[in-house]
Coordinates of C-alpha atoms in Angstrom, one line a residue:
M811 CA 0.0 0.0 0.0
R812 CA 1.6 3.2 -1.1
T813 CA 1.8 6.1 1.3
H814 CA -0.7 8.8 0.6
K815 CA 0.1 12.4 1.4
F816 CA -3.3 13.7 2.2
L817 CA -3.6 17.3 1.2
I818 CA -5.9 19.8 2.8
L819 CA -6.1 23.6 2.7
V820 CA -3.7 25.9 4.2
V821 CA -4.0 28.6 6.8
L822 CA -2.2 29.2 10.0
L823 CA -3.4 28.8 13.5
A824 CA -1.5 29.0 16.7
L825 CA -2.2 28.8 20.3
V826 CA -1.6 32.1 21.9
L827 CA -2.1 32.1 25.6
G828 CA -1.4 34.5 28.4
A829 CA -2.9 37.8 27.4
C830 CA -3.4 36.7 23.8
T831 CA -5.7 34.7 21.7
P832 CA -7.4 32.0 23.9
V833 CA -7.3 28.9 21.8
A834 CA -6.5 25.4 23.1
T835 CA -3.1 23.8 22.4
E836 CA -3.0 20.5 20.7
V837 CA -2.3 18.3 23.7
P838 CA -4.0 15.0 24.4
T839 CA -7.6 15.2 23.3
E840 CA -10.0 16.8 25.8
V841 CA -7.3 17.6 28.2
V842 CA -8.4 21.1 28.0
T843 CA -4.2 21.9 24.8
E844 CA 4.1 25.5 17.8
A845 CA 20.9 45.2 13.9
P846 CA 17.9 46.9 15.9
T847 CA 15.1 44.5 16.7
E848 CA 13.2 43.7 13.5
V849 CA 9.5 43.1 13.3
V850 CA 9.7 40.4 10.7
T851 CA 6.7 40.6 8.4
E852 CA 8.4 38.9 5.4
A853 CA 7.7 35.4 6.6
P854 CA 5.7 33.9 3.6
T855 CA 2.0 34.3 3.9
E856 CA 1.2 32.8 0.5
V857 CA -1.2 29.9 1.0
A858 CA -2.4 27.1 -1.2
T859 CA -5.3 28.4 -3.2
E860 CA -6.4 25.0 -4.6
V861 CA -8.2 22.7 -2.2
P862 CA -7.5 19.2 -3.5
T863 CA -9.8 16.3 -3.1
A864 CA -8.5 13.3 -1.2
V865 CA -8.4 10.1 -3.2
P866 CA -8.1 6.7 -1.4
T867 CA -4.8 4.9 -1.9
E868 CA -6.5 1.8 -3.1
A869 CA -9.9 0.3 -3.6
G870 CA -11.2 -2.6 -1.6
P871 CA -14.0 -3.8 0.7
L872 CA -14.4 -2.0 3.9
P873 CA -16.1 -3.2 7.1
E874 CA -19.7 -2.4 7.5
G875 CA -20.3 1.2 8.7
V876 CA -16.7 2.2 7.8
A877 CA -16.2 4.9 5.1
N878 CA -12.4 5.0 5.2
I879 CA -9.5 3.2 6.9
L880 CA -6.5 5.4 7.9
T881 CA -3.4 3.3 8.6
I882 CA -0.5 4.6 10.6
N883 CA 2.9 2.9 10.5
L884 CA 5.0 3.5 13.6
T885 CA 8.8 3.6 13.6
P886 CA 10.3 0.5 15.2
G887 CA 12.8 1.0 18.0
L888 CA 11.5 4.2 19.6
K889 CA 11.8 3.9 23.4
W890 CA 9.8 5.3 26.2
S891 CA 11.9 6.9 29.1
D892 CA 11.2 3.8 31.2
G893 CA 12.9 1.6 28.6
T894 CA 9.8 0.0 27.0
E895 CA 9.2 0.3 23.3
L896 CA 6.6 2.5 21.7
T897 CA 4.3 0.1 19.8
A898 CA 0.8 -0.2 18.5
K899 CA -0.3 -1.3 22.0
D900 CA 0.4 2.3 23.3
L901 CA -1.5 4.0 20.5
V902 CA -4.5 1.7 20.5
G903 CA -4.6 1.8 24.3
T904 CA -4.6 5.6 24.3
Y905 CA -7.6 5.6 22.0
N906 CA -9.4 3.1 24.3
I907 CA -9.0 5.7 27.1
Y908 CA -10.2 8.5 24.8
W909 CA -13.3 6.3 24.2
L910 CA -13.8 6.1 27.9
Q911 CA -13.4 9.8 28.2
K912 CA -16.0 10.2 25.3
A913 CA -13.4 12.3 23.5
S914 CA -14.6 14.0 20.3
V915 CA -12.3 11.9 18.1
W916 CA -14.6 9.0 18.7
T917 CA -17.4 10.8 16.9
Y918 CA -15.5 10.0 13.8
L919 CA -14.4 6.4 14.6
K920 CA -15.9 3.0 14.6
D921 CA -12.8 1.2 15.8
V922 CA -9.0 1.4 16.3
V923 CA -7.2 -1.9 15.5
A924 CA -3.6 -3.0 15.9
V925 CA -2.6 -4.9 12.8
D926 CA 0.8 -5.8 14.2
D927 CA 3.3 -4.3 16.7
Y928 CA 3.9 -1.2 14.5
T929 CA 0.7 -0.8 12.4
V930 CA -2.6 0.7 13.6
E931 CA -5.8 1.0 11.6
F932 CA -8.3 3.7 12.3
W933 CA -11.7 2.7 11.0
I934 CA -13.4 6.0 10.2
S935 CA -17.2 6.0 10.1
N936 CA -17.6 9.8 9.8
P937 CA -14.9 11.2 7.5
S938 CA -14.0 14.8 8.2
P939 CA -10.9 17.0 8.0
R940 CA -11.0 17.3 11.8
A941 CA -10.7 13.5 12.1
L942 CA -7.4 13.6 10.2
R943 CA -6.2 16.4 12.3
L944 CA -7.0 14.7 15.6
I945 CA -5.5 11.4 14.6
L946 CA -2.4 12.4 12.7
R947 CA -1.4 15.6 14.5
A948 CA -3.3 16.4 17.7
N949 CA -3.3 13.2 19.6
Q950 CA -0.1 11.6 21.0
P951 CA 0.2 8.1 22.4
A952 CA 0.4 7.4 26.1
P953 CA 2.6 4.7 27.7
Y954 CA 0.9 1.3 28.0
S955 CA 3.5 0.5 30.7
Q956 CA 1.9 3.2 32.9
Y957 CA -1.8 3.1 31.9
S958 CA -2.3 -0.6 31.0
K959 CA -4.9 -1.1 33.7
W960 CA -7.3 1.5 32.3
M961 CA -6.4 0.8 28.6
D962 CA -7.2 -2.9 29.0
E963 CA -10.3 -2.4 31.0
A964 CA -11.7 0.2 28.5
A965 CA -10.9 -2.1 25.6
K966 CA -12.8 -4.9 27.4
M967 CA -15.8 -2.6 27.9
R968 CA -15.8 -1.7 24.3
A969 CA -15.6 -5.3 23.2
D970 CA -18.4 -6.3 25.5
G971 CA -20.6 -3.5 24.1
K972 CA -20.8 -1.5 27.3
A973 CA -21.2 2.2 27.2
A974 CA -18.5 4.6 28.3
D975 CA -21.0 6.5 30.4
S976 CA -22.3 3.4 32.2
D977 CA -21.8 3.1 35.9
E978 CA -18.9 0.8 35.2
G979 CA -17.4 3.2 32.8
K980 CA -17.8 6.2 35.1
A981 CA -16.1 4.2 37.9
L982 CA -13.2 3.3 35.7
L983 CA -12.8 6.9 34.6
D984 CA -12.9 8.1 38.2
D985 CA -10.2 5.6 39.0
L986 CA -8.1 6.8 36.1
Y987 CA -8.3 10.4 37.3
A988 CA -7.4 9.4 40.8
F989 CA -4.2 7.9 39.5
K990 CA -1.3 10.2 40.5
P991 CA 1.9 8.8 39.1
E992 CA 5.2 9.8 40.7
T993 CA 7.1 9.6 37.5
L994 CA 6.5 11.0 34.0
V995 CA 7.1 8.6 31.1
V996 CA 7.8 10.2 27.7
Y997 CA 9.2 9.3 24.3
G998 CA 10.5 12.7 23.4
P999 CA 14.1 13.9 24.1
Y1000 CA 13.1 15.9 27.2
V1001 CA 11.3 15.1 30.4
I1002 CA 10.3 17.3 33.3
D1003 CA 12.5 17.3 36.4
T1004 CA 9.6 16.7 38.7
E1005 CA 11.7 17.3 41.8
G1006 CA 12.6 20.8 40.8
V1007 CA 9.2 22.4 39.9
T1008 CA 8.7 25.7 41.6
E1009 CA 6.3 28.6 41.2
A1010 CA 8.9 30.5 39.2
Q1011 CA 10.4 27.8 36.9
L1012 CA 10.8 24.2 36.0
E1013 CA 13.4 22.3 33.9
L1014 CA 13.1 19.7 31.2
L1015 CA 16.1 17.5 31.3
K1016 CA 17.6 15.4 28.4
N1017 CA 16.0 12.0 28.0
P1018 CA 18.9 10.1 26.3
T1019 CA 16.7 7.4 24.8
G1020 CA 14.0 9.8 23.5
Y1021 CA 13.1 10.6 19.9
N1022 CA 16.0 12.3 18.2
A1023 CA 17.9 12.7 21.5
D1024 CA 21.1 12.2 19.6
K1025 CA 20.3 15.2 17.5
V1026 CA 19.0 17.8 19.9
A1027 CA 21.8 20.2 21.1
F1028 CA 20.6 21.4 24.5
E1029 CA 21.0 19.5 27.7
K1030 CA 18.0 21.0 29.3
V1031 CA 15.1 23.4 28.6
L1032 CA 14.4 26.1 31.3
L1033 CA 10.7 27.0 31.4
Y1034 CA 9.9 30.2 33.3
Y1035 CA 6.4 30.7 34.7
G1036 CA 4.7 33.8 33.4
E1037 CA 1.9 35.5 31.4
T1038 CA 2.7 38.2 28.9
A1039 CA 3.4 41.0 31.5
A1040 CA 5.8 38.8 33.5
S1041 CA 7.7 37.8 30.3
V1042 CA 8.5 41.3 29.2
P1043 CA 11.3 42.0 31.7
L1044 CA 12.8 38.5 31.0
V1045 CA 12.9 39.2 27.3
L1046 CA 14.5 42.6 27.9
S1047 CA 17.2 41.0 30.1
N1048 CA 17.9 38.4 27.5
E1049 CA 16.6 35.6 29.7
I1050 CA 14.1 34.3 27.0
D1051 CA 15.2 32.5 23.8
Y1052 CA 11.7 31.9 22.5
S1053 CA 8.2 33.0 23.6
T1054 CA 4.7 32.5 22.2
H1055 CA 3.1 35.4 24.1
G1056 CA 1.0 38.0 22.4
Y1057 CA 2.9 41.3 23.0
T1058 CA 1.4 44.7 22.8
P1059 CA 2.7 47.4 20.4
S1060 CA 4.4 49.1 23.3
D1061 CA 6.1 45.8 24.2
V1062 CA 7.4 45.4 20.7
E1063 CA 8.7 49.0 20.8
Q1064 CA 10.8 48.1 23.8
F1065 CA 12.1 45.0 22.1
Q1066 CA 13.2 47.1 19.1
T1067 CA 15.9 48.6 21.2
M1068 CA 17.7 45.2 21.4
E1069 CA 20.0 44.0 18.7
N1070 CA 19.5 40.3 19.1
I1071 CA 15.7 40.2 19.5
K1072 CA 13.4 39.6 16.5
I1073 CA 9.7 39.4 16.4
L1074 CA 8.2 36.9 14.0
T1075 CA 4.8 37.8 12.8
G1076 CA 2.7 35.3 10.9
P1077 CA -1.0 34.6 10.6
T1078 CA -2.4 32.5 13.4
G1079 CA -5.8 31.8 11.9
T1080 CA -7.4 33.3 15.0
G1081 CA -8.9 36.7 15.9
P1082 CA -11.7 38.4 17.8
G1083 CA -15.0 39.7 16.8
L1084 CA -18.3 40.9 18.2
W1085 CA -21.0 38.3 18.9
F1086 CA -24.5 39.9 18.9
N1087 CA -26.9 38.5 21.4
Q1088 CA -30.2 38.0 19.5
N1089 CA -32.1 38.2 22.8
V1090 CA -31.1 41.9 23.3
Y1091 CA -33.1 44.5 21.4
P1092 CA -32.2 46.0 19.0
L1093 CA -29.2 43.7 18.3
N1094 CA -31.6 41.1 16.8
K1095 CA -32.1 43.5 13.9
K1096 CA -29.9 42.7 10.9
E1097 CA -29.8 46.4 10.0
V1098 CA -28.3 47.3 13.4
R1099 CA -25.6 44.7 13.1
Q1100 CA -24.8 45.9 9.6
A1101 CA -24.6 49.5 10.9
F1102 CA -22.1 48.4 13.5
A1103 CA -20.0 47.0 10.6
Y1104 CA -20.0 50.3 8.8
I1105 CA -19.3 52.3 12.0
I1106 CA -16.3 50.5 13.3
N1107 CA -13.1 51.0 11.4
R1108 CA -11.5 47.6 11.6
E1109 CA -8.1 48.8 10.4
E1110 CA -8.0 51.2 13.4
N1111 CA -9.3 48.5 15.7
A1112 CA -6.6 46.0 14.7
T1113 CA -3.8 48.6 14.9
V1114 CA -4.9 49.9 18.3
A1115 CA -5.3 46.4 19.7
M1116 CA -2.2 44.6 18.2
G1117 CA -0.1 47.1 16.2
P1118 CA 1.6 45.2 13.3
A1119 CA 0.3 41.9 14.7
G1120 CA -3.4 42.8 13.9
R1121 CA -4.7 42.5 10.3
A1122 CA -8.2 43.8 9.7
I1123 CA -10.7 41.4 8.2
E1124 CA -11.7 42.4 4.7
Y1125 CA -14.3 39.9 3.4
E1126 CA -16.5 39.1 6.5
A1127 CA -16.9 35.6 5.0
G1128 CA -17.0 33.9 8.4
F1129 CA -13.5 32.6 8.3
T1130 CA -9.9 33.8 7.6
D1131 CA -9.4 36.1 4.6
L1132 CA -6.4 34.0 3.6
Q1133 CA -8.6 31.1 2.5
V1134 CA -11.4 32.9 0.7
D1135 CA -9.9 32.3 -2.7
A1136 CA -9.4 28.6 -1.9
W1137 CA -13.0 27.9 -0.9
L1138 CA -15.3 30.5 -2.4
T1139 CA -16.3 30.9 -6.0
D1140 CA -15.7 34.2 -7.8
E1141 CA -19.4 34.8 -7.7
T1142 CA -19.6 34.4 -4.0
R1143 CA -16.5 36.4 -3.3
N1144 CA -17.7 39.3 -5.5
A1145 CA -21.1 39.2 -3.7
L1146 CA -19.6 39.6 -0.3
N1147 CA -20.1 43.0 1.4
K1148 CA -16.8 44.2 2.7
Y1149 CA -18.5 46.8 5.0
E1150 CA -15.9 49.4 4.5
T1151 CA -16.2 52.2 7.1
D1152 CA -19.0 54.5 6.1
W1153 CA -21.0 56.4 8.7
T1154 CA -23.4 57.7 6.1
K1155 CA -24.5 54.2 5.3
A1156 CA -24.8 53.3 9.0
E1157 CA -27.0 56.3 9.5
E1158 CA -29.2 55.3 6.5
L1159 CA -29.6 51.8 7.9
L1160 CA -30.7 53.1 11.3
T1161 CA -33.0 55.8 10.2
G1162 CA -34.5 53.4 7.7
I1163 CA -35.8 51.3 10.6
G1164 CA -37.1 54.2 12.5
F1165 CA -34.1 55.0 14.8
T1166 CA -33.4 58.7 15.6
K1167 CA -30.9 60.8 17.4
N1168 CA -31.7 62.9 20.5
A1169 CA -30.5 66.4 21.3
D1170 CA -27.3 65.0 22.7
G1171 CA -26.4 63.2 19.5
K1172 CA -27.3 59.8 21.1
W1173 CA -29.1 57.2 19.1
L1174 CA -32.6 56.0 20.1
D1175 CA -34.3 52.9 18.8
D1176 CA -37.7 52.9 17.1
T1177 CA -39.4 52.9 20.5
G1178 CA -37.6 56.1 21.6
T1179 CA -35.3 54.1 24.0
L1180 CA -31.7 55.1 24.3
I1181 CA -29.4 52.4 22.8
D1182 CA -27.1 51.4 25.6
I1183 CA -24.8 48.5 24.9
E1184 CA -22.2 46.6 27.0
L1185 CA -19.3 44.9 25.3
W1186 CA -18.3 41.8 27.4
V1187 CA -14.7 40.9 27.1
P1188 CA -12.2 38.6 28.9
A1189 CA -10.3 41.3 30.7
D1190 CA -7.1 39.3 31.0
F1191 CA -6.8 38.9 27.2
A1192 CA -4.9 42.1 26.2
D1193 CA -5.7 41.9 22.5
Y1194 CA -9.5 41.3 23.1
L1195 CA -9.6 44.0 25.7
G1196 CA -7.9 46.5 23.3
A1197 CA -10.3 45.6 20.5
A1198 CA -13.3 46.0 22.8
E1199 CA -12.1 49.4 24.2
N1200 CA -11.5 50.7 20.7
A1201 CA -14.8 49.5 19.3
A1202 CA -16.6 51.2 22.2
Q1203 CA -14.8 54.4 21.5
Q1204 CA -15.8 54.4 17.9
L1205 CA -19.4 53.5 18.7
N1206 CA -19.6 56.2 21.3
A1207 CA -18.2 58.7 18.8
F1208 CA -21.0 57.7 16.4
G1209 CA -23.6 58.2 19.1
I1210 CA -24.3 54.7 20.3
T1211 CA -23.8 54.5 24.0
T1212 CA -21.3 51.7 24.7
T1213 CA -19.4 50.6 27.7
V1214 CA -16.8 47.8 28.2
R1215 CA -17.5 45.1 30.8
G1216 CA -14.5 42.9 31.6
Y1217 CA -14.9 39.5 33.1
P1218 CA -12.4 36.7 33.9
S1219 CA -11.4 34.5 31.0
A1220 CA -12.0 31.5 33.2
E1221 CA -15.7 32.2 32.8
R1222 CA -15.6 32.2 29.0
A1223 CA -17.3 28.9 28.5
T1224 CA -20.1 29.7 30.9
T1225 CA -20.6 33.2 29.5
Q1226 CA -20.8 31.9 25.9
K1227 CA -23.2 29.1 26.8
E1228 CA -25.6 31.2 29.0
G1229 CA -25.7 34.1 26.6
K1230 CA -26.3 36.7 29.2
Y1231 CA -24.1 39.3 27.5
D1232 CA -25.2 42.1 25.1
I1233 CA -22.2 41.8 22.7
L1234 CA -19.5 39.3 23.5
V1235 CA -15.9 39.9 22.3
D1236 CA -14.7 36.4 21.4
L1237 CA -13.3 34.3 18.6
S1238 CA -14.6 35.1 15.1
I1239 CA -11.7 33.5 13.3
Y1240 CA -10.8 30.0 14.3
Y1241 CA -9.0 27.8 11.9
N1242 CA -7.7 24.6 13.5
P1243 CA -8.2 22.2 11.9
P1244 CA -7.6 24.2 8.8
H1245 CA -11.1 24.3 7.3
P1246 CA -13.8 26.9 7.1
F1247 CA -16.1 24.6 9.0
T1248 CA -14.0 25.1 12.1
S1249 CA -14.9 28.8 12.3
F1250 CA -18.5 28.5 11.3
N1251 CA -19.1 25.6 13.8
Y1252 CA -17.4 27.5 16.7
Y1253 CA -19.8 30.4 16.8
L1254 CA -22.9 29.1 14.9
N1255 CA -23.4 25.8 16.7
T1256 CA -24.0 24.5 20.2
P1257 CA -23.2 25.4 22.9
R1258 CA -22.3 28.9 21.9
N1259 CA -25.4 29.3 19.6
A1260 CA -28.2 27.0 20.6
P1261 CA -31.5 28.6 19.5
E1262 CA -33.4 25.3 19.9
A1263 CA -32.1 24.5 23.4
T1264 CA -34.6 23.5 26.0
D1265 CA -32.5 24.3 29.1
G1266 CA -32.5 28.0 28.7
N1267 CA -28.8 28.1 27.6
L1268 CA -29.4 29.6 24.2
G1269 CA -26.0 31.2 23.7
M1270 CA -26.1 33.8 21.0
N1271 CA -29.6 32.6 20.0
W1272 CA -29.1 33.3 16.3
S1273 CA -31.8 31.3 14.4
W1274 CA -30.8 28.2 12.6
K1275 CA -33.5 28.9 10.1
Q1276 CA -32.1 31.3 7.5
V1277 CA -32.7 32.3 3.9
G1278 CA -29.9 31.4 1.5
P1279 CA -28.7 33.5 -1.4
D1280 CA -31.2 31.8 -3.8
G1281 CA -34.1 32.8 -1.5
A1282 CA -34.8 29.3 -0.2
E1283 CA -34.9 28.5 3.5
V1284 CA -31.9 26.6 4.9
Y1285 CA -31.1 25.0 8.2
I1286 CA -27.7 25.9 9.6
P1287 CA -26.9 22.5 11.2
D1288 CA -27.6 20.8 7.9
L1289 CA -25.2 23.2 6.1
L1290 CA -22.6 22.7 8.8
T1291 CA -22.9 18.9 8.3
A1292 CA -22.6 19.3 4.5
A1293 CA -19.6 21.6 4.9
S1294 CA -17.6 19.1 7.0
T1295 CA -18.5 15.6 5.9
G1296 CA -16.1 13.4 4.1
F1297 CA -12.7 14.0 2.4
D1298 CA -14.1 15.3 -0.9
F1299 CA -13.6 19.0 -0.4
E1300 CA -15.2 20.0 -3.7
A1301 CA -18.4 18.4 -2.5
Q1302 CA -18.3 20.6 0.6
K1303 CA -17.8 23.9 -1.2
P1304 CA -21.5 24.6 -2.0
A1305 CA -22.4 24.5 1.7
I1306 CA -19.4 26.6 2.6
N1307 CA -20.3 29.2 -0.1
T1308 CA -23.9 29.4 1.2
L1309 CA -22.7 29.8 4.8
A1310 CA -20.3 32.6 3.8
R1311 CA -23.1 34.5 2.0
I1312 CA -25.5 34.1 4.9
V1313 CA -23.0 35.1 7.6
N1314 CA -21.8 38.1 5.5
E1315 CA -25.4 39.3 5.1
E1316 CA -26.7 38.5 8.6
L1317 CA -23.6 39.2 10.6
P1318 CA -24.3 37.1 13.7
V1319 CA -20.7 37.7 14.4
L1320 CA -18.7 40.7 13.1
A1321 CA -15.0 39.7 12.7
M1322 CA -12.6 42.5 13.6
F1323 CA -9.1 41.3 12.7
E1324 CA -6.9 38.3 12.4
R1325 CA -4.2 38.1 15.0
Y1326 CA -0.7 37.7 13.8
S1327 CA 1.9 36.2 16.1
T1328 CA 4.4 38.3 18.0
D1329 CA 6.8 35.5 18.8
V1330 CA 10.1 36.5 20.4
V1331 CA 13.2 35.0 19.0
N1332 CA 16.6 35.7 20.7
E1333 CA 19.4 35.2 18.3
G1334 CA 22.8 34.5 19.7
T1335 CA 22.6 34.8 23.5
R1336 CA 22.2 31.0 24.0
V1337 CA 20.9 29.8 20.6
I1338 CA 22.0 29.9 17.0
G1339 CA 20.9 28.2 13.9
W1340 CA 17.5 29.6 13.3
R1341 CA 16.3 29.2 9.7
P1342 CA 16.0 32.5 7.8
F1343 CA 12.7 34.1 8.7
E1344 CA 11.6 33.9 5.1
D1345 CA 11.7 30.1 5.3
Q1346 CA 8.4 28.5 4.6
I1347 CA 8.5 26.6 7.9
Y1348 CA 7.3 29.8 9.6
Q1349 CA 4.0 29.4 7.8
N1350 CA 3.3 26.7 10.3
N1351 CA 3.4 29.3 13.0
Q1352 CA 2.5 27.9 16.4
A1353 CA -0.1 25.3 15.2
D1354 CA 2.6 22.9 13.9
L1355 CA 5.3 24.6 15.9
Y1356 CA 8.3 25.7 13.8
I1357 CA 10.4 26.0 16.9
A1358 CA 9.8 22.5 18.0
I1359 CA 10.7 21.1 14.6
Q1360 CA 14.0 23.0 14.5
L1361 CA 14.8 21.9 18.1
L1362 CA 13.9 18.3 17.5
N1363 CA 15.8 18.1 14.2
G1364 CA 18.9 19.5 15.8
E1365 CA 19.0 22.6 13.7
L1366 CA 19.2 24.9 16.7
K1367 CA 22.6 24.9 18.3
V1368 CA 24.3 26.2 21.4
S1369 CA 25.9 29.6 20.8
D1370 CA 29.5 30.5 21.9
T1371 CA 28.0 32.3 24.9
G1372 CA 25.4 29.6 25.6
D1373 CA 25.4 27.2 28.5
G1374 CA 23.5 24.4 26.8
T1375 CA 20.2 25.5 28.1
F1376 CA 17.2 26.7 26.1
H1377 CA 15.0 29.3 27.8
T1378 CA 11.3 29.8 27.2
I1379 CA 8.2 30.9 29.2
Y1380 CA 4.6 29.7 29.7
P1381 CA 1.9 29.9 32.5
Y1382 CA 2.1 26.3 33.5
P1383 CA 0.0 25.0 36.5
Q1384 CA 1.4 26.2 39.8
P1385 CA 2.4 23.8 42.4
P1386 CA 0.8 21.9 44.1
N1387 CA -2.2 22.3 41.7
Y1388 CA -1.1 19.8 39.1
D1389 CA -0.4 16.1 38.6
L1390 CA 1.6 13.9 36.2
N1391 CA -1.4 12.0 34.9
I1392 CA -1.5 13.0 31.2
F1393 CA -5.3 12.3 31.0
T1394 CA -6.4 14.8 33.6
T1395 CA -7.3 18.5 33.2
S1396 CA -4.6 19.3 35.7
S1397 CA -1.8 17.5 33.9
L1398 CA 1.5 19.4 34.2
P1399 CA 3.1 18.0 31.0
S1400 CA 0.0 18.7 29.0
L1401 CA -0.2 22.2 30.2
C1402 CA 3.4 23.3 29.7
G1403 CA 2.6 24.9 26.4
N1404 CA 4.8 25.3 23.3
P1405 CA 7.4 24.1 22.6
S1406 CA 7.8 22.2 25.9
Y1407 CA 4.9 19.7 25.4
N1408 CA 6.1 18.9 21.9
L1409 CA 9.6 18.2 23.2
M1410 CA 8.2 15.5 25.6
F1411 CA 5.5 14.1 23.3
P1412 CA 6.4 14.9 19.7
P1413 CA 3.5 14.4 17.3
L1414 CA 3.1 11.5 15.0
F1415 CA 3.0 13.9 12.0
Y1416 CA 3.4 17.6 11.4
Y1417 CA 1.2 19.4 9.0
M1418 CA 3.4 21.5 6.8
W1419 CA 1.3 24.5 5.8
A1420 CA 3.3 25.7 2.9
S1421 CA 3.1 22.4 1.0
A1422 CA -0.3 21.4 2.4
E1423 CA 0.7 17.9 3.6
Y1424 CA 1.2 15.8 6.7
V1425 CA 4.8 14.7 7.0
P1426 CA 6.2 12.1 9.4
A1427 CA 7.7 13.0 12.8
V1428 CA 7.5 10.1 15.3
A1429 CA 5.5 7.9 13.0
A1430 CA 7.0 6.5 9.8
S1431 CA 4.1 6.9 7.3
Y1432 CA 0.3 6.7 6.9
S1433 CA -2.1 5.7 4.1
L1434 CA -5.8 6.2 3.5
R1435 CA -8.3 4.0 1.7

């Protein structure tokens, strides 16, 4: 069976935590997881504009209920840090635990089967680009030597036809979460020194038997604890070699005074927007939402919030501008309203539905009530907060009374679900896995938009019954299904084009800007060997982390002034509020961020965004039929 390089569209997404874009890293599924200072904007942003259709590697009968079989071939001889070999038993066992956890990957799977010690078949019942992303890139194997008890019991439950949420399954899962191992078992070239974890820092020490351990140049990785604000003085004192934090324009200005610091900016596939609560009058009126789009200058909003790291959304297609040409027809693209700033058009829309201004220049709705809006925003996300404050300033200048209401980001999920906001500042661009469905599904589907919910948690409450561009009624969940089912992307395009037209017209969410990274790279203090910043590897950004690839391949070397340590920073769980169980939500290794997690548990494959293909890392190859 020949290896098939499955191609899918290209756009970048990174995890940016701290005071930056709040997207989960790709860590084990559901444990929720790449001269004067130069702002490097030359990193290639060209993306594949042709979305190819996957063709099975070979024809042949498939088991009943199975649409495709994805076969992964592991590399023989790779050792865990406890001396055992990484085999199919580890990978299949991991998926048995994911089944027990009711992880989302099992919505796409019928079975996971070990063919031999190094070959695993994934029987896919529900083909989707997300299925490939989860299996090939996002999910890493766990050690059978440490989790065999739960892997075997979950496998037996599956074989016996028992449900994961049965009493037996719940008891087994509780037992798994109660497991607090004293040691961490990894297959990467680094492992946490669990005896030396403090509130200020931890160290990853060389694992001599790990993947590419003979290639990596650094004896240890020093991981400082810190959000964005805490990292700035460390960057300024040359204590950081690499950081994924989202720095403000003023931070970048400080870094520009340093000869050896560069800021890499590349598209992340994420960005904030305004979510309009349809339960709040008059935000349920399309004309009001469109007026907001004409009022707010998105270029200004992006610049104020992120400086060169913010790029205003042009098309309002519902997903990143960088993939509009790949997915939308010329007819659709030309029909999209770009909502270029125009206060005259905004006034016409509002007066056209009976709105007026009072003597103070404030807008009243058609009942004569003052329009008074709150923008709810996670106050600890600096880019979101900056976007909200600027949007409020522009709306107030127009005469729409607007205030900013900050709340803790820890309450995001509850706030989204309950829908008790007026306008919520949250993700409007979300592109991982790289497919328009990801963005559409994030804000149009449950739990963030649940207009048919019976428990009162309606979220945004934007109706799923809409009118398509041809005048016919459509049902949004049906379009979302059609936009994401199977590996034939051409067949998905009609639904995606319809969704883009509806979202552009209705504006349930007004996308403000796409966030570009502000990754700090320190050249020369401790590390040399960075690829030129024009290299296509930087298109991967943090989603398929370019830094981890260069570290693991041994491209990065110790400088003449280096001490063999690589320094980075991330807000890892503070002691004693963590454990070493990689399946819990308090897992220290899973929450160490980029690049640290990837150095302990490298992915089976990386997705190379420039060439639009999955390439082997820990695994040897894969094929699809």
